[in-house]
CSV table of C-alpha atoms and ligand atoms in Angstrom, one decimal:
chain,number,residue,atom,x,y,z
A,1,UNK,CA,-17.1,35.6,-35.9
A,2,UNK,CA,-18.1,32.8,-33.7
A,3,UNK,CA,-15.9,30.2,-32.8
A,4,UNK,CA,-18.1,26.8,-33.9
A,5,UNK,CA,-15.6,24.9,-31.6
A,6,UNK,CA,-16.7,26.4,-28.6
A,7,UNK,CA,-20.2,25.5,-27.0
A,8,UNK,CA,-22.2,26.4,-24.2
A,9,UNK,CA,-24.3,23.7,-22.3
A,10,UNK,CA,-27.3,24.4,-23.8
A,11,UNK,CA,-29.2,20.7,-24.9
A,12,UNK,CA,-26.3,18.3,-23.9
A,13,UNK,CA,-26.8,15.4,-20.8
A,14,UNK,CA,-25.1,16.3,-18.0
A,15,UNK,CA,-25.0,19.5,-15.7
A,16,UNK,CA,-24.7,22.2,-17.2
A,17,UNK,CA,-22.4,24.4,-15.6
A,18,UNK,CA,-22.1,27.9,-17.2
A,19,UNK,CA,-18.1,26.9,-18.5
A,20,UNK,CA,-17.7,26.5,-22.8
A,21,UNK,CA,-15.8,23.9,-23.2
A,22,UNK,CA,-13.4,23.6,-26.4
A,23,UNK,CA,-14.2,20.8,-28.1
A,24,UNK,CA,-14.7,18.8,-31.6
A,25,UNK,CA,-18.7,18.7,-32.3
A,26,UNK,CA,-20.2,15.4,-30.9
A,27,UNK,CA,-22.4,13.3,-32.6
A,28,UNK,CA,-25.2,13.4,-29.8
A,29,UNK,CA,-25.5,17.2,-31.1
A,30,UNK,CA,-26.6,15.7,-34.2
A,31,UNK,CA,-29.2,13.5,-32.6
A,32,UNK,CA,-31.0,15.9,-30.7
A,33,UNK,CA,-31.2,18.1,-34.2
A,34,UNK,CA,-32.4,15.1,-35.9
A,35,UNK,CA,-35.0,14.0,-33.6
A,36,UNK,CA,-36.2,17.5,-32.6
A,37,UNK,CA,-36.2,16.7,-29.2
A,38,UNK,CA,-35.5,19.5,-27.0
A,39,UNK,CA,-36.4,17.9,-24.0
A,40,UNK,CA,-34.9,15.8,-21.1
A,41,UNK,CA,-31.7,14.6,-22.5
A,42,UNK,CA,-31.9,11.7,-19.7
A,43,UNK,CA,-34.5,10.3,-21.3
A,44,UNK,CA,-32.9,11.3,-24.3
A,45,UNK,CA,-29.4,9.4,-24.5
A,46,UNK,CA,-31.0,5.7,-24.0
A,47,UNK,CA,-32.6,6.0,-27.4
A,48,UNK,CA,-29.7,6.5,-29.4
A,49,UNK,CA,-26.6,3.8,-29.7
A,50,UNK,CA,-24.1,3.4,-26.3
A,51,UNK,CA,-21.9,5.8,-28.5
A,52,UNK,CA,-24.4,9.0,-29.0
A,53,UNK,CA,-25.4,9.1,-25.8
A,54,UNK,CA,-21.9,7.9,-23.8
A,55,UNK,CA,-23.7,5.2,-22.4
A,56,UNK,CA,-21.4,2.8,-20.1
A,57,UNK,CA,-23.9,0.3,-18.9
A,58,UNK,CA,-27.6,-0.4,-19.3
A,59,UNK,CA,-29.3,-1.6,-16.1
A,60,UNK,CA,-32.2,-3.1,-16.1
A,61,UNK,CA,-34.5,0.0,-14.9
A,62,UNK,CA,-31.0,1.9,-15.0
A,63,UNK,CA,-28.3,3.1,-16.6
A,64,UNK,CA,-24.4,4.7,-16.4
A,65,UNK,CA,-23.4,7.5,-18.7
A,66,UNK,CA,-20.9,10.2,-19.0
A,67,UNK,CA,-21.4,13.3,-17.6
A,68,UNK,CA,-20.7,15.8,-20.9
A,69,UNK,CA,-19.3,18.2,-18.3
A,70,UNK,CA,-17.0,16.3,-16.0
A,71,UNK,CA,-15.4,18.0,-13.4
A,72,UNK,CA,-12.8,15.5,-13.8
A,73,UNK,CA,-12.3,13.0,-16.1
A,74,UNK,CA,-14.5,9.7,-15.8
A,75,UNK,CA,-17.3,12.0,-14.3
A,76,UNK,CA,-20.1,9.2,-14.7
A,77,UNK,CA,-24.1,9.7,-13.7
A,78,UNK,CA,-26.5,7.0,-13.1
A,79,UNK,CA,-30.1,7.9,-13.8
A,80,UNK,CA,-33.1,5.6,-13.5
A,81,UNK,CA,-34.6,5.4,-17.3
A,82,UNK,CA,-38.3,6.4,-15.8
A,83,UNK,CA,-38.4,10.5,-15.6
A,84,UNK,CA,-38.4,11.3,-11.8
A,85,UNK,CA,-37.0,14.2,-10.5
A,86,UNK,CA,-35.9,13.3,-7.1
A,87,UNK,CA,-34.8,10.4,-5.3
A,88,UNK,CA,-38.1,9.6,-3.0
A,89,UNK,CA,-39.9,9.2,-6.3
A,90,UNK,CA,-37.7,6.0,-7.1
A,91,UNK,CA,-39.1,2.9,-6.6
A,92,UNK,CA,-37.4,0.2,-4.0
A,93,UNK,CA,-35.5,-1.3,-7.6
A,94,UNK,CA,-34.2,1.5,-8.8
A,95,UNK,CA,-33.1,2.3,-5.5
A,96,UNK,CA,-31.4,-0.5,-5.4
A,97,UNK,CA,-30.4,-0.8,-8.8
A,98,UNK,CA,-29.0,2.8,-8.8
A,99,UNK,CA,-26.6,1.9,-5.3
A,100,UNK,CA,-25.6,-1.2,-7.0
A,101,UNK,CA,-24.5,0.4,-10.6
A,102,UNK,CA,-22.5,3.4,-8.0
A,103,UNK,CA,-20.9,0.6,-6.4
A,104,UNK,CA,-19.6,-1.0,-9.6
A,105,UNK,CA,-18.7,2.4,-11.4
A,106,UNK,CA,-16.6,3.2,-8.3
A,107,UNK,CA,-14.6,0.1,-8.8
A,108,UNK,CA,-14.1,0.2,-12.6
A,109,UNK,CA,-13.1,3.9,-12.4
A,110,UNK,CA,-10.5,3.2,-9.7
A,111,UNK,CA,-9.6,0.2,-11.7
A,112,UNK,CA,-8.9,2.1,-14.8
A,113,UNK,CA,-7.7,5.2,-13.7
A,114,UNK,CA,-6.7,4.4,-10.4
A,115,UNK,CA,-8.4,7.5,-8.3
A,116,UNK,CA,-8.3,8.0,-4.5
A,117,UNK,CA,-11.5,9.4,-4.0
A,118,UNK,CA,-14.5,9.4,-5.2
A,119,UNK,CA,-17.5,12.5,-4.7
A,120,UNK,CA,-20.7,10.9,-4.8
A,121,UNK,CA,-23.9,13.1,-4.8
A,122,UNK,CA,-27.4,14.0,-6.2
A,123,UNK,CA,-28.5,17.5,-6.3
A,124,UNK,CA,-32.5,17.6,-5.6
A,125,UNK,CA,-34.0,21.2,-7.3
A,126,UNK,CA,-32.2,23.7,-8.8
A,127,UNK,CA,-32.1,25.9,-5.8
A,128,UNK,CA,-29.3,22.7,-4.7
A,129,UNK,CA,-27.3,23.4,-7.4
A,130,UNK,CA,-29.2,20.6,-9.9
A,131,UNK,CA,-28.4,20.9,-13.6
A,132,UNK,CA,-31.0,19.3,-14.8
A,133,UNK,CA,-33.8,18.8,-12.2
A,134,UNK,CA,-36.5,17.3,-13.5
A,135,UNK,CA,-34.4,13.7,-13.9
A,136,UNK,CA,-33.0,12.3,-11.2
A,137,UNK,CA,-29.3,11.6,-11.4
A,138,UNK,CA,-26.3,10.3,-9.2
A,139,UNK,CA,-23.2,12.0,-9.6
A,140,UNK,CA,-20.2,10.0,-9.3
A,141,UNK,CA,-16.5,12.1,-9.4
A,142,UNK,CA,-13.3,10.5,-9.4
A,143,UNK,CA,-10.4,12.4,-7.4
A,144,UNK,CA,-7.1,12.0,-7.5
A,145,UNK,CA,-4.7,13.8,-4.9
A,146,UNK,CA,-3.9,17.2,-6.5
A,147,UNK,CA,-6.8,17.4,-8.8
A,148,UNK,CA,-8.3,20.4,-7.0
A,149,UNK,CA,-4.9,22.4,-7.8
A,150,UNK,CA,-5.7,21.8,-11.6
A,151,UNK,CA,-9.2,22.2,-11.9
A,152,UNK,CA,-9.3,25.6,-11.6
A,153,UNK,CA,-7.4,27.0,-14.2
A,154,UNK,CA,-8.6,24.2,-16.9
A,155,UNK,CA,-12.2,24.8,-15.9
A,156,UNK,CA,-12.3,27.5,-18.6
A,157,UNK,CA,-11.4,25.9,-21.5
A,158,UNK,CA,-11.2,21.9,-20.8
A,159,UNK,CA,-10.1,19.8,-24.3
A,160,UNK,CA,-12.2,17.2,-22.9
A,161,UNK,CA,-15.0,15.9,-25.4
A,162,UNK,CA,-12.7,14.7,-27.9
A,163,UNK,CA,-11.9,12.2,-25.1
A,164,UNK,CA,-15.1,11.2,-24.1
A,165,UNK,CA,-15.6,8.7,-26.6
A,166,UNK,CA,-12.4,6.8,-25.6
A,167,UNK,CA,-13.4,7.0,-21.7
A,168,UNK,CA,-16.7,5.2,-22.7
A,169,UNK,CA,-15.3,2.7,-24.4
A,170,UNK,CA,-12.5,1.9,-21.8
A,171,UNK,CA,-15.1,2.3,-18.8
A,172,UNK,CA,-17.5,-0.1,-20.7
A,173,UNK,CA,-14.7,-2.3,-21.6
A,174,UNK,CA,-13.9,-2.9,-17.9
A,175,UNK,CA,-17.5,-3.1,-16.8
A,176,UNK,CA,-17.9,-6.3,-15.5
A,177,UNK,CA,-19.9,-8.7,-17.3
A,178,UNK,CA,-22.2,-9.8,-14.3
A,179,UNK,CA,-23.4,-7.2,-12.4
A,180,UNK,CA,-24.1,-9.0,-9.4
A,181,UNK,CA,-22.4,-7.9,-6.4
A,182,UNK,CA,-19.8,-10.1,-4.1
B,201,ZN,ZN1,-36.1,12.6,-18.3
């Protein structure tokens, strides 16, 4: 009998990896039942509430959201809302728009969970590794010293869903209120 707790990637934001994940159902599941869209969920997650698609911050032609299949905890992406699949199809403002949101995620994460490193990165086609590649999206990985010991052996079965609510709403707690730069 199939274990309902376990999931593959199939349908959920993020990059999907190949790993199942043991987790409680999320509502964003629900959504993309409901609304029978099979389809890109980057364009996807905007149209729900902040808390169905683990939005963290709406930019103005851009937006923060957590990656459904972290490689660490606090794995954000930032995608431009307009359906482009790689980065010399953005325009000048959502170039700029995407750098500035990286910038701020970068310092909220290390705020809250204070990380050492970050991996910053966009994969452009699916022969570079991209997860989804018909939506452009910025990877941003926090990294703690260590991290690469553990990631290995909790790759396989990470409890992490069930937390990604409460990282949402601590990273959009902490998001600053102005998002211009100093
Ligand atoms: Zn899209």
């Amino acid at each position: 009998m199939p274990d309902s707790r376990f999931e593959t990637s199939e349908g959920h934001p993020g990059t999907p990896d190949g790993f199942q994940r043991l987790w409680t159902p999320h509502r964003m599941v629900y959504l993309a039942q409901e609304t029978g869209h099979v389809g890109c969920p980057f364009c996807t997650a905007p149209e729900g509430s902040d808390e169905d698609g683990l939005i963290v911050f709406r930019g103005t032609v851009s937006y923060v959201l957590l990656n459904l299949y972290p490689y660490n905890s606090g794995h954000v992406l930032v995608c431009p809302y307009r359906h482009v699949a790689t980065y010399d199809q953005a325009t000048a403002e959502e170039v700029a728009e995407i750098g500035e949101l990286t910038q701020i995620a970068m310092r909220v994460l290390r705020d809250v969970s204070g990380c050492v490193g970050f991996n910053l990165g966009m994969n452009q086609g699916e022969v570079a590794g991209a997860g989804i590649e018909e939506h452009l999206h910025q990877h941003i990985v926090p990294r703690w010293r260590n991290d690469a010991n553990f990631f290995p052996i909790i790759a396989q079965t990470k409890a992490i869903p069930r937390l990604l609510g409460e990282v949402r709403e601590q990273l959009a707690q902490a998001w600053p209120t102005t998002t211009t730069l100093e």
